[in-house]
Amino acid sequence: MNKAAVAADHVASPLLSLHAVTKSFGGLTAVNGVSFTVEEGSVVGLIGPNGAGKTTVFNLITGNYQPNQGDIHFTGQRVNGLRTHRIIMLGIARTFQNIRLFQQLTLLENVLAGCHYRMRGGIFAGMLWLPAQRRVEQEAIERATRELAFVGLGQQTLAVAKNLSYGNQRRLEIARALATQPRLLILDEPAGGMNEQETEALIGLIEQIRARGITILLIEHDMRLVMRACEKLVVLEHGSKIAEDSPERVRCDPRVIEAYLGAEDEV
Amino acid sequence: MSRANLLVTGLCAALLAVAPLFLNAYQVDVLNSIGLYALLALGLNLILGEAGLFNMGHAAFYAMGAYTTAILNTRYQIPVLWTLPLSAAVAGAFALAVARPVVHLRGDYLLIVTIGVGEIVRIALVNDVFGITGGANGIFGISRPTLFGVVIRQPQQFFYLIWGFVALTIFLFLRLKRSRFGRALNYLREDETAAEGSGINTDYYKLAAFGLGAAWAGMAGTLFAAKMTIISPESFSFWESVVLFMIVILGGAGSIPGVLLAAFLVIGLPELFREFASARMLVFGLVMMVMMVFRPQGLWPSRGGQVSLALLGKALKR
């Protein structure tokens, strides 16, 4: 695999880095001085018990929330303070914990949303439907259909999003995120609500995404998925980081076992 | 469009085109009113139907356009139709200015703000703001429009002016709907967070929807001023905004044929049943209620089709 080579080029600065990021809501400190890095080409898992602040970290990275303290850098550029769509344009794409699709629209339209910012054409180009606009549209449709085929939804291009099964809705969200052509893909509980087979297929999909050279940061409760797919885990508890290491080491870390695995690992 | 659809659309258009030859001046005038409301509602449809932004102050933008034409024509003798782009610009710029600070509001909150905007504009006009709006009496003596050397004064002539503009609007908006811009408005309506999270500048598109919808209302205002030759604040009351809101929701939010159909029903039917006097509004209200209970998606709901199927076919072949 050429991941090592890709990563070696960027040893100097990781793709994503959080430095002492703190976010509080009123009196509650949801994220407390969290620092970690995501190296280019890797798959990193963010785990921790419910309410540990994982999704808040994601929302801080994508600008849905602004940190009270600390900085977030992506490809060496500070991203906190930017609006979400600007951050997406820099090359971070995300999915949502409780699936946020454009329910009434077709699969194709959903994925075209991801293509949007790389397309040109405003009101007048749209109204006049000039050859240039048609070309732009053609390219976007081609990219969108490719991404739909990539996640295995190529046969349902014109189906309406709300009619998809839960697992397929998660796949559609991934296709929409991939259509933005990201360098970093953030997945918030991608296996949530999936059965065993679907989870197995998802692990395969994550492998394929990674093979395209896209870095992945994911939140997941499914420990089999996390242990198999990730090469580094960041563990949060009560908003603070308690571990950042390889899955094997994290599994043996007494603090992690006490906080998380010990209580939940009943398999 | 399927062949059957094309046939029905063509038939309706042809029927409408020859209608003035068989109807009396009053009936043609009703059709002209319907045309103006259709124009206004198509503009509002961009804001309310496509982008899902609750705007119940559309009459304010309509008024901006009408007064722009009236003032420029009566004071500076600028030909009425020349003011068309200016009305669009004034109404559009006004919409951008008022929407900018409130554009982050959603649903009912935005609704209340837009009602406020509509009332402020109306009251400002009544109070002869800047001494140029003529107060409660409004402005009279607006000259007749001239198109290709023909002075337009008969209802039949206005019919072709107004409906020609409606046809052009439909043509442009149908294309806009399936373009990148049109889809962006739909993403806003469906899920703003997901839209922003897919790299779409949601604030920009909300403002663009307001600006474009208002610009169209402004141009409808020009045609209205030309048709009436007298305009006054009472033509731009809160009720007008409510009627337009109703047309869009009743027709099917985001659906161009639905909006046209609803414009015919909401404006045309009460005229048809004039002999029932006040009872007609009662029936009208009841029909509204029944509609919303049994068919909340509207008479002719939007069926998507925000993507050119021809282009999709080509993409799949490759």
Coordinates of C-alpha atoms in Angstrom, one line a residue:
Chain A
M1 CA 0.0 0.0 0.0
N2 CA 1.2 3.5 -0.7
K3 CA -0.4 5.0 2.5
A4 CA 3.0 5.0 4.2
A5 CA 4.5 6.9 1.4
V6 CA 1.7 9.4 1.3
A7 CA 1.9 9.8 5.1
A8 CA 5.7 10.2 5.0
D9 CA 5.3 13.3 2.8
H10 CA 3.3 15.0 5.5
V11 CA 5.2 14.0 8.5
A12 CA 5.9 17.6 9.3
S13 CA 2.3 18.6 9.7
P14 CA -0.6 16.2 10.3
L15 CA -3.7 16.6 8.1
L16 CA -5.9 17.6 11.1
S17 CA -4.8 18.7 14.5
L18 CA -6.7 19.8 17.5
H19 CA -4.9 21.8 20.1
A20 CA -6.3 22.2 23.6
V21 CA -9.9 22.6 22.3
T22 CA -12.5 23.5 24.9
K23 CA -16.2 23.9 24.4
S24 CA -18.7 24.6 27.1
F25 CA -22.5 25.1 26.9
G26 CA -23.5 27.2 29.8
G27 CA -22.1 25.5 32.9
L28 CA -21.4 22.2 31.1
T29 CA -17.9 21.6 29.7
A30 CA -18.7 19.3 26.8
V31 CA -15.1 19.2 25.5
N32 CA -12.2 20.0 27.8
G33 CA -8.8 20.8 26.5
V34 CA -8.8 18.0 23.9
S35 CA -5.7 17.7 21.6
F36 CA -5.1 15.0 19.0
T37 CA -3.9 14.6 15.4
V38 CA -5.1 12.8 12.3
E39 CA -2.3 11.8 9.9
E40 CA -3.0 11.8 6.2
G41 CA -4.0 8.4 4.9
S42 CA -5.0 7.0 8.2
V43 CA -8.2 5.8 9.7
V44 CA -8.7 7.2 13.2
G45 CA -11.5 6.3 15.6
L46 CA -12.9 8.6 18.2
I47 CA -14.5 6.5 20.9
G48 CA -15.9 7.0 24.4
P49 CA -19.0 6.4 26.5
N50 CA -22.3 8.2 25.6
G51 CA -22.1 11.9 26.4
A52 CA -18.3 11.9 26.3
G53 CA -18.3 14.8 23.8
K54 CA -17.5 12.9 20.6
T55 CA -20.1 14.5 18.4
T56 CA -19.3 17.9 19.8
V57 CA -15.7 17.4 18.7
F58 CA -17.0 16.7 15.2
N59 CA -19.2 19.7 15.3
L60 CA -16.2 21.8 16.3
I61 CA -14.1 20.5 13.5
T62 CA -16.8 21.3 10.9
G63 CA -17.6 24.7 12.3
N64 CA -21.1 23.9 13.5
Y65 CA -19.8 25.1 16.9
Q66 CA -17.0 27.4 17.7
P67 CA -14.5 26.4 20.4
N68 CA -14.2 28.6 23.5
Q69 CA -10.5 27.9 23.6
G70 CA -7.9 26.2 21.5
D71 CA -7.3 25.9 17.8
I72 CA -8.1 23.4 15.0
H73 CA -5.8 23.2 12.0
F74 CA -6.5 21.5 8.8
T75 CA -3.6 21.1 6.3
G76 CA -1.8 23.7 8.4
Q77 CA -4.6 26.2 8.1
R78 CA -6.6 27.4 11.1
V79 CA -10.2 26.5 10.5
N80 CA -12.0 27.5 13.7
G81 CA -13.9 30.7 13.0
L82 CA -14.7 29.7 9.4
R83 CA -18.2 29.0 8.4
T84 CA -19.1 25.3 7.8
H85 CA -19.4 25.5 4.0
R86 CA -15.9 27.2 3.9
I87 CA -14.5 24.3 5.9
I88 CA -16.1 21.8 3.6
M89 CA -14.6 23.6 0.6
L90 CA -11.2 23.2 2.2
G91 CA -11.6 19.4 2.0
I92 CA -13.4 18.1 5.1
A93 CA -16.7 16.2 4.5
R94 CA -18.9 14.7 7.1
T95 CA -21.9 12.5 7.8
F96 CA -24.4 13.0 10.7
Q97 CA -25.2 10.8 13.6
N98 CA -28.9 11.0 13.0
I99 CA -28.8 10.9 9.2
R100 CA -29.5 14.3 7.6
L101 CA -30.5 13.6 4.0
F102 CA -32.7 15.7 1.8
Q103 CA -35.6 13.4 2.4
Q104 CA -37.9 14.4 -0.4
L105 CA -35.3 14.6 -3.1
T106 CA -33.8 11.8 -5.3
L107 CA -30.6 10.0 -4.6
L108 CA -29.0 11.8 -7.5
E109 CA -30.1 15.3 -6.2
N110 CA -28.7 14.4 -2.8
V111 CA -25.3 13.5 -4.1
L112 CA -25.3 16.6 -6.4
A113 CA -25.4 18.7 -3.3
G114 CA -21.9 17.5 -2.6
C115 CA -20.8 18.5 -6.2
H116 CA -22.4 21.9 -5.8
Y117 CA -19.4 24.0 -4.6
R118 CA -17.1 22.8 -7.4
M119 CA -19.7 23.7 -10.0
R120 CA -20.1 27.1 -11.6
G121 CA -23.2 29.0 -12.6
G122 CA -25.7 31.2 -10.8
I123 CA -29.1 32.6 -11.5
F124 CA -28.6 33.7 -15.1
A125 CA -26.6 30.7 -16.2
G126 CA -29.4 28.5 -14.7
M127 CA -32.2 30.4 -16.4
L128 CA -30.6 30.6 -19.8
W129 CA -29.3 27.0 -19.7
L130 CA -26.3 27.9 -21.8
P131 CA -24.0 25.3 -23.3
A132 CA -21.4 26.0 -20.6
Q133 CA -24.0 25.4 -17.9
R134 CA -25.1 22.2 -19.5
R135 CA -21.5 21.0 -19.6
V136 CA -21.0 21.8 -15.9
E137 CA -24.2 20.0 -15.1
Q138 CA -23.2 17.0 -17.2
E139 CA -19.9 16.6 -15.4
A140 CA -21.6 16.9 -12.0
I141 CA -24.2 14.3 -12.9
E142 CA -21.4 12.0 -14.0
R143 CA -19.5 12.4 -10.8
A144 CA -22.6 11.9 -8.7
T145 CA -23.6 8.7 -10.5
R146 CA -20.1 7.4 -10.0
E147 CA -20.2 8.1 -6.3
L148 CA -23.6 6.4 -6.1
A149 CA -22.2 3.4 -7.8
F150 CA -19.2 3.5 -5.5
V151 CA -21.4 3.1 -2.4
G152 CA -23.5 0.5 -4.1
L153 CA -26.6 2.6 -4.9
G154 CA -26.1 2.9 -8.6
Q155 CA -29.3 1.2 -9.5
Q156 CA -31.5 3.6 -7.5
T157 CA -30.4 6.9 -8.9
L158 CA -33.9 8.4 -9.2
A159 CA -35.4 6.8 -6.1
V160 CA -36.5 9.2 -3.3
A161 CA -34.1 9.3 -0.3
K162 CA -36.7 8.7 2.3
N163 CA -37.7 5.4 0.8
L164 CA -34.2 3.9 1.4
S165 CA -33.5 1.4 4.1
Y166 CA -31.6 2.8 7.1
G167 CA -28.3 1.2 6.1
N168 CA -28.7 2.6 2.5
Q169 CA -29.5 6.1 3.9
R170 CA -26.1 6.0 5.7
R171 CA -24.5 4.9 2.4
L172 CA -26.2 7.8 0.6
E173 CA -24.8 10.2 3.1
I174 CA -21.3 8.9 2.5
A175 CA -21.8 9.2 -1.2
R176 CA -22.9 12.9 -0.8
A177 CA -19.9 13.5 1.4
L178 CA -17.5 11.9 -1.1
A179 CA -19.0 14.0 -3.9
T180 CA -17.3 17.0 -2.3
Q181 CA -14.0 15.3 -3.1
P182 CA -12.7 15.6 0.5
R183 CA -9.2 14.9 1.9
L184 CA -10.7 14.1 5.2
L185 CA -14.0 12.2 5.7
I186 CA -15.7 12.4 9.1
L187 CA -18.2 9.7 9.9
D188 CA -20.4 10.0 12.9
E189 CA -21.5 6.5 13.9
P190 CA -21.6 5.1 10.4
A191 CA -22.7 1.6 11.6
G192 CA -25.5 3.0 13.8
G193 CA -28.7 1.0 13.3
M194 CA -27.0 -1.4 10.9
N195 CA -27.2 -5.2 11.2
E196 CA -24.2 -7.4 11.2
Q197 CA -24.1 -7.9 7.4
E198 CA -24.5 -4.2 6.7
T199 CA -21.7 -3.5 9.2
E200 CA -19.5 -6.0 7.5
A201 CA -20.1 -4.3 4.1
L202 CA -19.5 -0.9 5.7
I203 CA -16.0 -2.0 6.9
G204 CA -15.3 -3.0 3.2
L205 CA -16.5 0.4 2.1
I206 CA -14.3 2.2 4.5
E207 CA -11.4 0.2 3.2
Q208 CA -12.3 1.2 -0.3
I209 CA -12.6 4.9 0.6
R210 CA -9.2 4.7 2.3
A211 CA -7.7 3.1 -0.9
R212 CA -8.8 6.3 -2.7
G213 CA -6.4 8.1 -0.5
I214 CA -9.0 9.7 1.7
T215 CA -8.3 10.1 5.4
I216 CA -11.1 8.9 7.7
L217 CA -12.0 10.0 11.2
L218 CA -15.0 8.2 12.7
I219 CA -17.1 7.9 15.8
E220 CA -18.3 4.4 16.4
H221 CA -19.7 2.2 19.2
D222 CA -19.3 -1.0 17.3
M223 CA -16.0 -2.3 18.8
R224 CA -15.4 -4.9 16.1
L225 CA -15.6 -2.2 13.4
V226 CA -13.4 0.1 15.4
M227 CA -10.7 -2.5 16.1
R228 CA -10.6 -3.7 12.5
A229 CA -10.9 -0.5 10.6
C230 CA -8.8 2.0 12.7
E231 CA -5.1 2.2 13.2
K232 CA -5.4 4.8 15.9
L233 CA -8.0 5.5 18.6
V234 CA -8.7 8.6 20.5
V235 CA -10.7 7.9 23.7
L236 CA -12.8 10.6 25.3
E237 CA -14.5 10.5 28.7
H238 CA -16.4 13.4 30.2
G239 CA -15.1 15.7 27.5
S240 CA -11.4 14.9 28.2
K241 CA -9.0 12.8 26.2
I242 CA -7.9 9.8 28.3
A243 CA -6.0 7.9 25.6
E244 CA -4.6 8.2 22.0
D245 CA -2.9 5.1 20.8
S246 CA -3.2 2.0 18.6
P247 CA -6.3 -0.1 19.1
E248 CA -4.3 -2.9 20.6
R249 CA -2.7 -0.6 23.3
V250 CA -6.0 1.2 23.9
R251 CA -7.7 -2.1 24.5
C252 CA -5.2 -2.8 27.3
D253 CA -5.2 0.7 28.8
P254 CA -6.5 0.3 32.4
R255 CA -8.0 3.8 32.3
V256 CA -9.9 3.0 29.1
I257 CA -11.1 -0.3 30.4
E258 CA -12.4 1.4 33.5
A259 CA -14.1 4.2 31.7
Y260 CA -15.5 2.4 28.8
L261 CA -14.7 -1.1 27.7
G262 CA -14.9 -2.5 31.2
A263 CA -18.5 -1.3 31.6
E264 CA -19.7 -2.1 28.1
D265 CA -17.6 -5.0 26.8
E266 CA -20.0 -7.8 27.4
V267 CA -19.5 -9.6 24.1
Chain B
M1 CA -41.7 16.4 -20.4
S2 CA -43.8 13.5 -21.7
R3 CA -45.7 13.7 -24.9
A4 CA -49.1 13.8 -23.1
N5 CA -47.9 16.5 -20.8
L6 CA -46.6 18.5 -23.7
L7 CA -49.9 18.1 -25.5
V8 CA -52.0 19.3 -22.5
T9 CA -49.6 22.2 -21.9
G10 CA -49.7 23.3 -25.5
L11 CA -53.5 23.0 -25.6
C12 CA -53.9 25.1 -22.4
A13 CA -51.5 27.7 -23.8
A14 CA -53.3 27.9 -27.1
L15 CA -56.7 28.2 -25.4
L16 CA -55.4 31.0 -23.3
A17 CA -53.8 32.7 -26.2
V18 CA -57.1 32.9 -28.2
A19 CA -59.3 33.6 -25.1
P20 CA -59.3 37.4 -25.5
L21 CA -61.0 37.0 -28.9
F22 CA -64.1 35.4 -27.3
L23 CA -64.3 37.2 -24.0
N24 CA -65.6 40.6 -23.0
A25 CA -63.4 43.3 -21.6
Y26 CA -64.3 42.5 -18.0
Q27 CA -63.5 38.8 -18.4
V28 CA -60.2 39.6 -20.0
D29 CA -59.5 42.0 -17.1
V30 CA -60.0 39.1 -14.7
L31 CA -57.5 37.0 -16.7
N32 CA -55.1 40.0 -16.5
S33 CA -55.4 40.0 -12.7
I34 CA -54.8 36.3 -12.7
G35 CA -51.7 36.8 -14.8
L36 CA -50.3 39.4 -12.4
Y37 CA -51.0 37.2 -9.4
A38 CA -49.4 34.3 -11.2
L39 CA -46.3 36.4 -11.8
L40 CA -46.2 37.4 -8.1
A41 CA -46.8 33.9 -6.9
L42 CA -44.1 32.4 -9.2
G43 CA -41.7 34.8 -7.6
L44 CA -42.9 34.0 -4.1
N45 CA -42.6 30.3 -5.0
L46 CA -38.9 30.7 -5.3
I47 CA -38.7 32.0 -1.7
L48 CA -41.5 30.0 -0.1
G49 CA -41.9 27.0 -2.3
E50 CA -38.3 26.2 -3.4
A51 CA -36.3 27.6 -0.5
G52 CA -38.9 27.1 2.2
L53 CA -38.5 30.6 3.6
F54 CA -41.8 31.8 5.1
N55 CA -42.4 35.2 3.5
M56 CA -45.8 36.8 4.2
G57 CA -44.7 40.3 3.2
H58 CA -44.4 39.8 -0.6
A59 CA -46.8 42.7 -1.3
A60 CA -44.0 45.0 0.0
F61 CA -41.8 44.1 -2.9
Y62 CA -44.7 44.4 -5.3
A63 CA -45.3 47.9 -3.9
M64 CA -41.6 48.8 -4.4
G65 CA -41.8 47.9 -8.0
A66 CA -45.1 49.7 -8.6
Y67 CA -44.0 52.9 -6.9
T68 CA -40.7 52.9 -8.6
T69 CA -42.5 52.9 -12.0
A70 CA -45.1 55.4 -10.8
I71 CA -42.5 57.9 -9.5
L72 CA -40.1 57.6 -12.4
N73 CA -42.8 57.9 -14.9
T74 CA -44.8 60.7 -13.4
R75 CA -41.8 62.8 -12.2
Y76 CA -39.2 62.1 -14.8
Q77 CA -41.4 61.0 -17.8
I78 CA -39.4 57.7 -18.1
P79 CA -41.4 55.4 -20.3
V80 CA -43.2 52.8 -18.2
L81 CA -41.6 49.7 -19.7
W82 CA -38.1 51.1 -19.4
T83 CA -38.6 51.1 -15.6
L84 CA -39.0 47.4 -15.6
P85 CA -35.4 46.6 -14.8
L86 CA -35.2 49.5 -12.4
S87 CA -38.3 48.2 -10.5
A88 CA -36.6 44.7 -10.4
A89 CA -33.4 46.3 -9.0
V90 CA -35.1 48.5 -6.4
A91 CA -37.4 45.7 -5.1
G92 CA -34.5 43.2 -5.2
A93 CA -32.1 45.5 -3.4
F94 CA -34.8 46.3 -0.8
A95 CA -35.4 42.6 -0.2
L96 CA -31.7 42.0 0.2
A97 CA -31.4 44.9 2.7
V98 CA -34.3 43.8 4.9
A99 CA -33.5 40.0 4.6
R100 CA -29.8 40.4 5.5
P101 CA -30.2 40.8 9.2
V102 CA -33.1 38.3 9.6
V103 CA -32.0 35.6 7.2
H104 CA -30.9 33.2 9.9
L105 CA -34.4 33.1 11.2
R106 CA -36.6 30.1 10.3
G107 CA -40.2 29.3 9.9
D108 CA -42.6 31.2 12.1
Y109 CA -40.0 33.7 13.3
L110 CA -39.2 34.7 9.7
L111 CA -43.0 34.8 9.0
I112 CA -43.6 37.4 11.7
V113 CA -40.6 39.5 10.5
T114 CA -41.9 39.6 6.9
I115 CA -45.4 40.5 8.0
G116 CA -43.8 43.4 9.8
V117 CA -41.8 44.4 6.7
G118 CA -45.0 44.3 4.7
E119 CA -46.8 46.6 7.1
I120 CA -43.9 49.0 7.5
V121 CA -43.8 49.5 3.7
R122 CA -47.6 50.0 3.5
I123 CA -47.7 52.5 6.4
A124 CA -44.6 54.3 5.0
L125 CA -46.5 54.7 1.7
V126 CA -49.6 56.0 3.4
N127 CA -47.6 58.5 5.3
D128 CA -46.1 59.9 2.1
V129 CA -42.5 59.0 3.0
F130 CA -39.9 61.4 1.5
G131 CA -42.9 63.3 0.1
I132 CA -42.8 61.2 -3.1
T133 CA -45.4 58.5 -2.6
G134 CA -48.5 60.7 -2.6
G135 CA -49.8 59.4 0.8
A136 CA -53.1 57.6 1.0
N137 CA -54.2 58.9 -2.4
G138 CA -51.3 57.3 -4.1
I139 CA -50.0 58.4 -7.5
F140 CA -52.1 58.9 -10.5
G141 CA -51.5 59.8 -14.2
I142 CA -49.1 57.0 -14.9
S143 CA -48.8 56.9 -18.7
R144 CA -49.7 53.9 -20.9
P145 CA -46.9 51.6 -21.8
T146 CA -45.7 51.5 -25.4
L147 CA -44.3 48.3 -27.0
F148 CA -42.9 48.4 -30.5
G149 CA -44.6 51.7 -31.2
V150 CA -48.1 50.4 -30.1
V151 CA -49.7 52.1 -27.1
I152 CA -51.1 49.5 -24.8
R153 CA -54.5 50.5 -23.4
Q154 CA -57.1 47.9 -24.1
P155 CA -57.5 45.0 -21.7
Q156 CA -56.9 42.7 -24.7
Q157 CA -53.5 44.4 -25.3
F158 CA -52.6 44.2 -21.6
F159 CA -53.5 40.5 -21.7
Y160 CA -50.8 39.8 -24.2
L161 CA -48.3 41.9 -22.4
I162 CA -48.9 40.3 -19.0
W163 CA -49.3 36.7 -20.2
G164 CA -46.3 37.1 -22.5
F165 CA -44.3 38.0 -19.4
V166 CA -45.8 35.1 -17.5
A167 CA -44.8 32.7 -20.3
L168 CA -41.3 34.1 -20.3
T169 CA -41.2 33.6 -16.5
I170 CA -42.3 30.0 -16.7
F171 CA -39.7 29.3 -19.4
L172 CA -36.9 30.8 -17.3
F173 CA -38.0 29.4 -14.0
L174 CA -38.4 25.9 -15.3
R175 CA -34.8 26.0 -16.4
L176 CA -33.7 27.6 -13.2
K177 CA -35.4 24.9 -11.2
R178 CA -33.3 22.1 -12.6
S179 CA -30.1 24.0 -12.5
R180 CA -27.4 24.2 -9.8
F181 CA -29.1 27.3 -8.4
G182 CA -32.5 25.8 -8.2
R183 CA -31.3 22.7 -6.5
A184 CA -29.4 24.7 -3.9
L185 CA -32.7 26.3 -2.9
N186 CA -34.3 22.9 -2.4
Y187 CA -31.4 21.7 -0.2
L188 CA -32.1 24.7 2.0
R189 CA -35.8 23.8 2.3
E190 CA -35.1 20.1 3.0
D191 CA -32.3 20.5 5.6
E192 CA -30.3 23.6 6.1
T193 CA -27.6 22.0 8.3
A194 CA -27.0 19.2 5.8
A195 CA -26.9 21.8 3.0
E196 CA -24.2 23.9 4.8
G197 CA -22.5 20.6 5.6
S198 CA -22.3 19.7 1.9
G199 CA -20.5 22.9 1.1
I200 CA -23.4 25.2 0.2
N201 CA -23.3 28.8 1.4
T202 CA -26.8 28.7 2.8
D203 CA -26.9 32.4 3.8
Y204 CA -26.0 33.4 0.2
Y205 CA -28.8 31.2 -1.3
K206 CA -31.4 32.5 1.1
L207 CA -30.6 36.0 0.2
A208 CA -30.5 35.2 -3.5
A209 CA -34.0 33.6 -3.3
F210 CA -35.3 36.7 -1.6
G211 CA -33.6 39.0 -4.1
L212 CA -34.8 37.1 -7.1
G213 CA -38.4 36.6 -5.9
A214 CA -38.6 40.2 -4.9
A215 CA -37.2 41.4 -8.3
W216 CA -40.0 39.5 -10.0
A217 CA -42.5 41.1 -7.7
G218 CA -41.0 44.4 -8.6
M219 CA -41.5 43.8 -12.3
A220 CA -45.1 42.6 -11.6
G221 CA -45.5 46.0 -9.8
T222 CA -44.5 47.8 -13.0
L223 CA -47.1 45.9 -15.0
F224 CA -49.7 46.6 -12.4
A225 CA -48.9 50.3 -12.4
A226 CA -49.1 50.4 -16.1
K227 CA -52.4 48.6 -16.2
M228 CA -54.0 50.7 -13.4
T229 CA -52.4 54.1 -14.2
I230 CA -53.3 54.9 -10.5
I231 CA -51.7 53.2 -7.6
S232 CA -52.3 53.6 -3.9
P233 CA -51.2 51.9 -0.7
E234 CA -54.4 49.9 -0.4
S235 CA -53.4 47.7 -3.4
F236 CA -50.5 46.4 -1.3
S237 CA -52.2 45.4 1.9
F238 CA -51.4 42.5 4.1
W239 CA -54.2 40.6 2.5
E240 CA -52.3 40.6 -0.8
S241 CA -49.4 38.9 0.8
V242 CA -51.7 36.4 2.4
V243 CA -53.4 35.6 -0.9
L244 CA -50.0 35.0 -2.6
F245 CA -48.9 32.8 0.3
M246 CA -52.1 30.9 -0.1
I247 CA -51.6 30.5 -3.9
V248 CA -48.2 28.9 -3.4
I249 CA -49.2 26.5 -0.6
L250 CA -52.5 25.6 -2.2
G251 CA -51.0 24.9 -5.6
G252 CA -48.1 22.9 -4.2
A253 CA -45.0 24.5 -2.9
G254 CA -42.2 24.4 -5.5
S255 CA -44.6 23.4 -8.3
I256 CA -44.8 25.8 -11.2
P257 CA -48.0 24.3 -12.8
G258 CA -49.5 24.1 -9.3
V259 CA -48.9 27.8 -8.6
L260 CA -50.5 28.7 -12.0
L261 CA -53.5 26.5 -11.3
A262 CA -53.9 28.0 -7.8
A263 CA -53.7 31.5 -9.2
F264 CA -56.6 30.7 -11.5
L265 CA -58.7 29.2 -8.7
V266 CA -57.9 31.7 -6.0
I267 CA -58.3 34.8 -8.2
G268 CA -60.7 33.5 -10.8
L269 CA -63.3 31.5 -8.8
P270 CA -64.4 34.4 -6.6
E271 CA -65.0 36.4 -9.8
L272 CA -67.0 33.6 -11.3
F273 CA -69.3 33.4 -8.3
R274 CA -69.9 37.1 -7.9
E275 CA -73.7 36.7 -7.8
F276 CA -73.4 34.9 -4.5
A277 CA -72.0 38.1 -3.0
S278 CA -70.6 37.6 0.4
A279 CA -71.4 33.9 0.6
R280 CA -68.6 33.2 -1.9
M281 CA -65.9 34.2 0.5
L282 CA -67.4 31.8 3.1
V283 CA -67.4 29.0 0.6
F284 CA -63.9 30.0 -0.5
G285 CA -62.7 29.8 3.1
L286 CA -64.3 26.4 3.6
V287 CA -62.7 25.0 0.5
M288 CA -59.3 26.2 1.7
M289 CA -59.8 24.4 5.0
V290 CA -60.9 21.2 3.4
M291 CA -58.0 21.3 1.0
M292 CA -55.4 21.7 3.7
V293 CA -56.8 18.9 5.7
F294 CA -57.2 16.4 2.9
R295 CA -54.4 17.5 0.5
P296 CA -51.7 19.3 2.4
Q297 CA -49.2 18.7 -0.3
G298 CA -51.2 21.0 -2.6
L299 CA -53.3 20.6 -5.7
W300 CA -50.4 19.8 -8.0
P301 CA -47.4 18.9 -5.9
S302 CA -43.9 19.3 -7.3
R303 CA -42.6 16.0 -8.6
G304 CA -38.9 16.7 -8.3
G305 CA -37.3 16.5 -11.7
Q306 CA -34.6 18.9 -10.6
V307 CA -32.1 17.3 -12.9
S308 CA -32.1 17.2 -16.7
L309 CA -33.0 13.6 -17.5
A310 CA -31.3 13.9 -20.9
L311 CA -28.0 14.7 -19.2
L312 CA -28.5 11.8 -16.8
G313 CA -29.1 9.4 -19.6
K314 CA -25.9 10.5 -21.3
A315 CA -24.0 10.1 -18.0
L316 CA -25.2 6.6 -17.5
K317 CA -24.3 5.5 -21.0
R318 CA -20.6 6.4 -20.5

